[in-house]
XYZ file of C-alpha atoms in Angstrom:
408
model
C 124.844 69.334 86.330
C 122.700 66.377 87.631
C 119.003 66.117 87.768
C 119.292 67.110 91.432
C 120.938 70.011 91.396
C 118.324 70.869 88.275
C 115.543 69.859 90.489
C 116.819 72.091 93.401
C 117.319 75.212 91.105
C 114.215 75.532 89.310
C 112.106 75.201 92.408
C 114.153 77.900 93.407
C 113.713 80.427 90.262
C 109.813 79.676 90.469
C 109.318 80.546 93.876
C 111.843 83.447 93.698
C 109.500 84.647 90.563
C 105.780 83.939 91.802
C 107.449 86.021 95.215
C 108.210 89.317 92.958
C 105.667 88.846 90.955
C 103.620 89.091 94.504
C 105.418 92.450 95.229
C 104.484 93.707 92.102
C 107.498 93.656 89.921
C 107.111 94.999 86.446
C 107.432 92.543 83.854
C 109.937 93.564 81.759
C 111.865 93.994 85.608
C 111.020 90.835 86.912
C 111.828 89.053 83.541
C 115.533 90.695 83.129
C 116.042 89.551 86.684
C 115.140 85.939 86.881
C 117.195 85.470 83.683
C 119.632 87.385 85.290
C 119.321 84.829 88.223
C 119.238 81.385 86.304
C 121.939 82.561 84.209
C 124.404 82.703 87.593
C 122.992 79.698 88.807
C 124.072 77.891 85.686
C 120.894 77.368 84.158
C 119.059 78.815 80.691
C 115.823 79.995 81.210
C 112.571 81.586 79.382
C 110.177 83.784 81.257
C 106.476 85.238 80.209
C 105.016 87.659 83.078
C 101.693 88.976 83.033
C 99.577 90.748 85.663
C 97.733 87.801 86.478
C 100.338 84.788 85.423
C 103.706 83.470 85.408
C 105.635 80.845 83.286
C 108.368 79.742 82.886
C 110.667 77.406 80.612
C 113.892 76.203 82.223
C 116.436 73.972 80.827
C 120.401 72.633 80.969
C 122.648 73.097 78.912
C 122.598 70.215 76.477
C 118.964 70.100 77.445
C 119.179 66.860 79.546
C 116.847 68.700 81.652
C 113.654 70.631 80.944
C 111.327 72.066 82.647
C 108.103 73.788 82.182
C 105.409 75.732 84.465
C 102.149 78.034 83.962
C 100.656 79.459 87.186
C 97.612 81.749 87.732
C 98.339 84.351 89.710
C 96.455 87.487 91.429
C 97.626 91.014 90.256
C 100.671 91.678 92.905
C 101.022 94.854 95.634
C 103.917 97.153 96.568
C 106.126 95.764 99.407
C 109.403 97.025 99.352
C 110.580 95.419 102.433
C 109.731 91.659 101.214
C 111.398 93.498 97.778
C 114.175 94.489 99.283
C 114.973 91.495 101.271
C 114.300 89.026 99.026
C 116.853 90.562 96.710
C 119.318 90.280 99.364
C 118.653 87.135 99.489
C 119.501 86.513 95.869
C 122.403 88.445 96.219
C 123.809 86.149 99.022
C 122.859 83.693 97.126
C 124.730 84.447 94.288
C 127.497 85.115 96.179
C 128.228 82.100 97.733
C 127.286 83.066 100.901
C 123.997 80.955 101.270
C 122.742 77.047 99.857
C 119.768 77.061 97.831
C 118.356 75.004 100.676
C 118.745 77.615 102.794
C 117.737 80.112 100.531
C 113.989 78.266 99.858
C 113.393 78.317 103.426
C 114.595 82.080 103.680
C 112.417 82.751 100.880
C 109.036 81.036 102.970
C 109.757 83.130 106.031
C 109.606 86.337 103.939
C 106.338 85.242 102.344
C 104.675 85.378 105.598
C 106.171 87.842 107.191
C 103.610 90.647 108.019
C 104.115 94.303 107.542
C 106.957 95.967 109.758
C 104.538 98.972 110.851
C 101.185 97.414 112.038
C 97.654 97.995 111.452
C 97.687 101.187 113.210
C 100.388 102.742 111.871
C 99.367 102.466 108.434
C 95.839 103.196 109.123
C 97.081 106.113 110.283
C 99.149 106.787 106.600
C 95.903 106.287 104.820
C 94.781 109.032 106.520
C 97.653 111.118 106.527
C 97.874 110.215 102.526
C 94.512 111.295 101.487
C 94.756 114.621 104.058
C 98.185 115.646 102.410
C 96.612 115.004 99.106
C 93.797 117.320 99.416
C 96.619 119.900 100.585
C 98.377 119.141 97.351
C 95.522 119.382 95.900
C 94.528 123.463 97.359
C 92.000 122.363 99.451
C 91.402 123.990 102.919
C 91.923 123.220 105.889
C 88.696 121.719 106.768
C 88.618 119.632 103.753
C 92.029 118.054 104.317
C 90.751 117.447 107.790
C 87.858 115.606 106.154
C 89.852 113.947 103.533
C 92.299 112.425 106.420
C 88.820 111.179 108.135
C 87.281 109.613 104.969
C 90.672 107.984 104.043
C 90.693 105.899 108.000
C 86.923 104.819 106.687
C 88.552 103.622 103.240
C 91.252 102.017 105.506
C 88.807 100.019 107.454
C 87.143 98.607 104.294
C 90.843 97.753 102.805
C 91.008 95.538 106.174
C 87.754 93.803 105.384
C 88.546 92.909 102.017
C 91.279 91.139 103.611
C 88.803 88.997 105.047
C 86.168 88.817 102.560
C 86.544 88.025 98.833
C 83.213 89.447 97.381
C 84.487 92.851 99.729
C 87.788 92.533 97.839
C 86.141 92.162 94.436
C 84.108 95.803 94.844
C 86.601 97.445 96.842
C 86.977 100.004 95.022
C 83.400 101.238 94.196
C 82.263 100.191 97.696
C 84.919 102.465 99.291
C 84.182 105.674 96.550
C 80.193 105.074 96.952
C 80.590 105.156 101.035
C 83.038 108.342 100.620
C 80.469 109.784 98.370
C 77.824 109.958 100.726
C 79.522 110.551 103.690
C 81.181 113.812 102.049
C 77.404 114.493 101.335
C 76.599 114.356 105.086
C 79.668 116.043 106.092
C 78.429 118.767 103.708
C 74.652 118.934 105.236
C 75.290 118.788 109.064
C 78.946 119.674 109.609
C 80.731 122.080 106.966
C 78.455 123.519 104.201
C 80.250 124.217 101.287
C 82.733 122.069 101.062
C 84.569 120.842 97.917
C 82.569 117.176 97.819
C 84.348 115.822 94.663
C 87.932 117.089 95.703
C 86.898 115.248 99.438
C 86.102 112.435 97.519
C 88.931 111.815 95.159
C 91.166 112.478 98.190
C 89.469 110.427 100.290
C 90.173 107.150 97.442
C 93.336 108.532 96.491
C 95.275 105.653 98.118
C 93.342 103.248 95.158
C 93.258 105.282 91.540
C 95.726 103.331 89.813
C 97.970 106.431 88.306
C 101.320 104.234 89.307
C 98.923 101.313 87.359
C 98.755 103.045 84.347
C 102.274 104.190 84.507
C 103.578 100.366 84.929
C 101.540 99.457 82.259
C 103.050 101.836 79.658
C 106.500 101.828 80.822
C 105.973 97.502 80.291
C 104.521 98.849 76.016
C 107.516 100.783 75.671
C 109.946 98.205 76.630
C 108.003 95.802 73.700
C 106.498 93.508 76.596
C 102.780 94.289 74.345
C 100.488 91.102 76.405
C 101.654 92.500 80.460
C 101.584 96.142 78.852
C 98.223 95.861 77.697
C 96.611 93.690 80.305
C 98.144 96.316 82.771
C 96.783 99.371 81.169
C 93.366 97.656 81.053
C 92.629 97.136 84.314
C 93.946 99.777 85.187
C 91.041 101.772 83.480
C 88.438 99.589 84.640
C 90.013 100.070 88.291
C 89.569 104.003 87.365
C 85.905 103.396 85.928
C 84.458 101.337 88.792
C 86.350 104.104 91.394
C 84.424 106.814 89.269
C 81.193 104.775 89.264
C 81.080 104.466 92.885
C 81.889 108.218 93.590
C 79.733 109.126 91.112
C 76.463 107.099 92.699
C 77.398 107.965 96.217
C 77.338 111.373 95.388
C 74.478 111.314 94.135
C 72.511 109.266 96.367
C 74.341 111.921 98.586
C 72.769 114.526 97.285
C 69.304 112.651 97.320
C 69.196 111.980 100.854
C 70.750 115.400 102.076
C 70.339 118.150 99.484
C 72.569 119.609 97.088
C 75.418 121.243 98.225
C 76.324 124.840 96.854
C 80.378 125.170 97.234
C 81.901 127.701 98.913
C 85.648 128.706 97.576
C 87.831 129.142 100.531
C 90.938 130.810 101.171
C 93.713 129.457 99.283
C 96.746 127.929 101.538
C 100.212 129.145 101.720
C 102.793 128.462 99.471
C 105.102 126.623 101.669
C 101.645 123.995 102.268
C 102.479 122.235 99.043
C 105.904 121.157 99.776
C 104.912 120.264 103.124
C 101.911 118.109 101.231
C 104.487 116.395 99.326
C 106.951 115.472 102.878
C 103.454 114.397 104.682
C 102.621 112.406 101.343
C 105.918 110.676 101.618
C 106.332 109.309 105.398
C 102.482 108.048 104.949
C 103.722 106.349 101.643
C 106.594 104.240 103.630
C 103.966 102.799 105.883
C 101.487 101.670 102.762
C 105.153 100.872 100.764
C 106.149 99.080 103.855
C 109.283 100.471 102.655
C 112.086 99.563 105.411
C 113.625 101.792 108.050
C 116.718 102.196 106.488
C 115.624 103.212 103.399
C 112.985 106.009 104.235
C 116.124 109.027 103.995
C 116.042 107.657 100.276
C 112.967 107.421 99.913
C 111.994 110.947 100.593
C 114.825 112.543 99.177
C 113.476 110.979 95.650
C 110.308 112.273 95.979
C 111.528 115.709 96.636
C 114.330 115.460 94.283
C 111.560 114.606 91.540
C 108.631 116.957 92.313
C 111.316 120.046 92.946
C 113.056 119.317 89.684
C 109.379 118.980 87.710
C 108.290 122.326 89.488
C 111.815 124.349 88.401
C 111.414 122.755 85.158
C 108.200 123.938 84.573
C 108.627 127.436 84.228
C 110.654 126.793 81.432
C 109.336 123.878 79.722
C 105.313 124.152 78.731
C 102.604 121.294 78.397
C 103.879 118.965 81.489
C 106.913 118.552 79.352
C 108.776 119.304 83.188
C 108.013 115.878 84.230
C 110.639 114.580 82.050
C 113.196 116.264 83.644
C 111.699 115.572 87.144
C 111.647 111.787 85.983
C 114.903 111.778 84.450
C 116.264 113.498 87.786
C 114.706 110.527 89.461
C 115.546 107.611 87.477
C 119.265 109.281 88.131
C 119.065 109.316 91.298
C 117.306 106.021 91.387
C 120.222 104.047 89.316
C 122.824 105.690 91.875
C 120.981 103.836 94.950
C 121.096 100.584 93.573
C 124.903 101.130 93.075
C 125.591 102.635 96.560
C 123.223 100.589 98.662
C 123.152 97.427 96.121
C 119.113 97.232 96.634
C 116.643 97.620 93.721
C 116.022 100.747 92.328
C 112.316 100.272 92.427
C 112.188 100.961 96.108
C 113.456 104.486 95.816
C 111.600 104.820 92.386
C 108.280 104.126 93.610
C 107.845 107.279 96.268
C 109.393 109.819 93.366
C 106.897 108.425 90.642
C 103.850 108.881 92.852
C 104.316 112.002 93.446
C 104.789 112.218 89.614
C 102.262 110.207 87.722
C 99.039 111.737 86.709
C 96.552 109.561 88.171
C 94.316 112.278 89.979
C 94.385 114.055 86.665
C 92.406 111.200 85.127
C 90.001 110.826 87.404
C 89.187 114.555 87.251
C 89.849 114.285 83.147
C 87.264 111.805 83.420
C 84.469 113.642 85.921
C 84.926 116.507 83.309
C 83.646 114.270 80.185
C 80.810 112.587 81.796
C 79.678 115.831 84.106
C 80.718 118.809 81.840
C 82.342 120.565 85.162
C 85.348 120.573 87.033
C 86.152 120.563 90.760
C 89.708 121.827 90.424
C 90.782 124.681 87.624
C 92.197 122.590 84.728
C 92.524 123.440 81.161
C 93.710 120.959 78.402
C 93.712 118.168 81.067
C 93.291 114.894 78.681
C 96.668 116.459 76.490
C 98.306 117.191 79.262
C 97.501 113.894 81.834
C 99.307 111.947 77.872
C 102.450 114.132 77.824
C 102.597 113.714 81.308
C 103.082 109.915 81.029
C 104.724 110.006 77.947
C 107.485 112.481 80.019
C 107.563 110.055 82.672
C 108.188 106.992 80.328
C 110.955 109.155 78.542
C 112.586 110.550 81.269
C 113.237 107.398 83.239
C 114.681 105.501 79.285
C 117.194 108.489 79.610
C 117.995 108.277 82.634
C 118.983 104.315 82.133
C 120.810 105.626 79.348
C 123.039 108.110 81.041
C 123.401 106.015 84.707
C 122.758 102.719 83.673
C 121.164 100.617 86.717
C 123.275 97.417 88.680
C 120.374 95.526 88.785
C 117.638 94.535 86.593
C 114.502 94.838 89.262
């Protein structure tokens, strides 16, 4: 290999990394897979990920050639079609099929390519999000009516923070404190009674960082202990400054426009949760951008996991039935990547969310520092650990009995 070619490959492994890093790739993922990739392309290569950096160490074989490089990077998003095409990429790649020319410049055009569904469209999943999450949730029918309204007003702040760093840096409390007190008005002048916390964790649903927390324990157990940790962390302070700014808007809320005295209403239908969990799903392939092809997938995991967690949990106590609903996914997760030769993450993703415990600790958390709880919960702190401890479990397991075709 000359120094050319060398040249020519590693600027192609660190912009294929920084890119899935971008998409938010698991570590331990993202690492297996760019080895994975230099390995093929005739290189050896060393790889550190981390939430908020990247480096790598590349070299030829008799070490002619070295190469090092650090770079700072900013905690990466979902996007399963840049995911998914990009790895298509790599795969032609691979395969002969494409020049690592033309494989840098294919890689630039999906860097800037925008989402496939538009700023209406998935304003129109945040609401649809938070409302089927208050249905999940047992709320009524005016509250998931509210929830869906609140969750367009957390929409339009997400836009602004596009546009404004010191917006993006308090997103998250901003978006809770404004929910807070608009639940409170709501509450005063439009529909006494209401459930204000449950309308207010729905409402921010879109940003507690359960699928956070999960990432950042699934990267502990696979020994990755600096991207595991730094994961979990801000994960925590993401849930604390969420919890802050509910917590303050309430109660300016409540200042401003009385207490409210909740009303119970009548509980909804049984058939409303599983129709929670569909609406949940088609809003989560607009916020995914997960691509058309791939939403039949995409659903079916999400139902495959939450109906195999709620069967198993009339037989299995303690949230112990998310194992089996996340070993039932992680099957069914391995088989995509084998039939339609994409990453398993983009299937993955929708099952988990439905999965992972994230509204639990938020209310876990409103229980210790208020003494009360919006939603009928016992043993919630054992039960949101199991719960993630199933979910870790069941997808090792599954990897064990259907090993995955790719590493991401």
């Amino acid at each position: 290999m000359d120094t050319t070619e060398f040249i020519q490959i590693r600027k192609f492994i660190v912009k294929l990394g920084k890119m899935l890093h971008k998409y938010g790739t698991p570590s331990f993922r993202l690492e297996a897979y760019l080895t994975e990739v230099a390995t093929y392309l005739g290189v050896h290569a060393s790889f550190i990920s981390t939430p908020t950096s990247l480096t790598f160490v590349i070299w030829s074989d008799r070490h002619e050639d070295e190469y090092n490089h650090a770079a700072r990077l900013m905690p990466g998003e979902l996007d399963m079609n840049a995911l998914s095409l990009t790895d298509e990429l790599a795969s032609s790649l691979l395969a002969g099929k494409l020049s690592l020319t033309a494989a840098s410049q294919r890689l630039s055009e999906i860097d800037v390519m925008p989402s496939p569904y538009g700023k209406l469209i998935t304003g129109a999943a945040y609401g649809l999000a938070t409302g089927a999450f208050a249905m999940l949730m047992g709320a009524s029918w005016p509250e998931i009516f509210w929830s869906g309204l609140l969750g367009l007003v957390a929409y339009l702040w997400t836009l602004w923070s596009f546009r404004s760093k010191r917006v993006n840096l308090m997103l998250e409390p901003v978006t809770a404190f404004v929910a807070g007190i608009l639940a409170c008005a709501i509450s005063r002048y439009l529909d006494p009674g209401v459930n204000i916390p449950l309308i207010v964790l729905s409402s921010v649903i879109v940003f507690v960082p359960g699928l956070a927390l999960f990432m950042g324990l699934a990267e502990l157990s696979s020994r990755n202990m600096v991207s595991g940790t730094a994961r979990t962390m801000d994960a925590v302070m993401q849930l604390f400054k969420l919890y802050f700014g509910a917590f303050l808007g309430v109660s300016a809320g409540f200042s401003l426009f009385g207490e409210n005295v909740y009303k119970p209403a009548e509980s909804l239908p049984y058939w409303a949760t599983w129709l929670s969990v569909l609406l949940l799903c088609i809003a989560l392939v607009a916020i995914f951008r997960t691509r058309i092809k791939h939403i039949p997938w995409a659903i079916l995991s999400a139902f495959i996991a939450y109906s195999a967690t709620a069967w198993s949990s009339d037989y299995l106590d303690g949230g112990l039935g998310t194992f089996v609903g996340a070993f039932c996914l992680g099957v069914f997760a391995n088989a995509f990547t084998r039939i339609a030769n994409q990453p398993a993450t983009i299937v993955a993703m929708h099952g988990l969310i439905v999965l992972v415990p994230g509204s639990k600790t938020y209310i876990g958390l409103n229980s210790f520092m208020t003494g009360q709880d919006f939603v009928q919960s016992d043993h919630l702190g054992q039960e949101v650990f199991v719960i993630f401890m199933s979910l870790v479990a069941g997808l090792i397991f599954a990897n064990v009995v259907a090993p995955t075709k790719k590493a991401i």
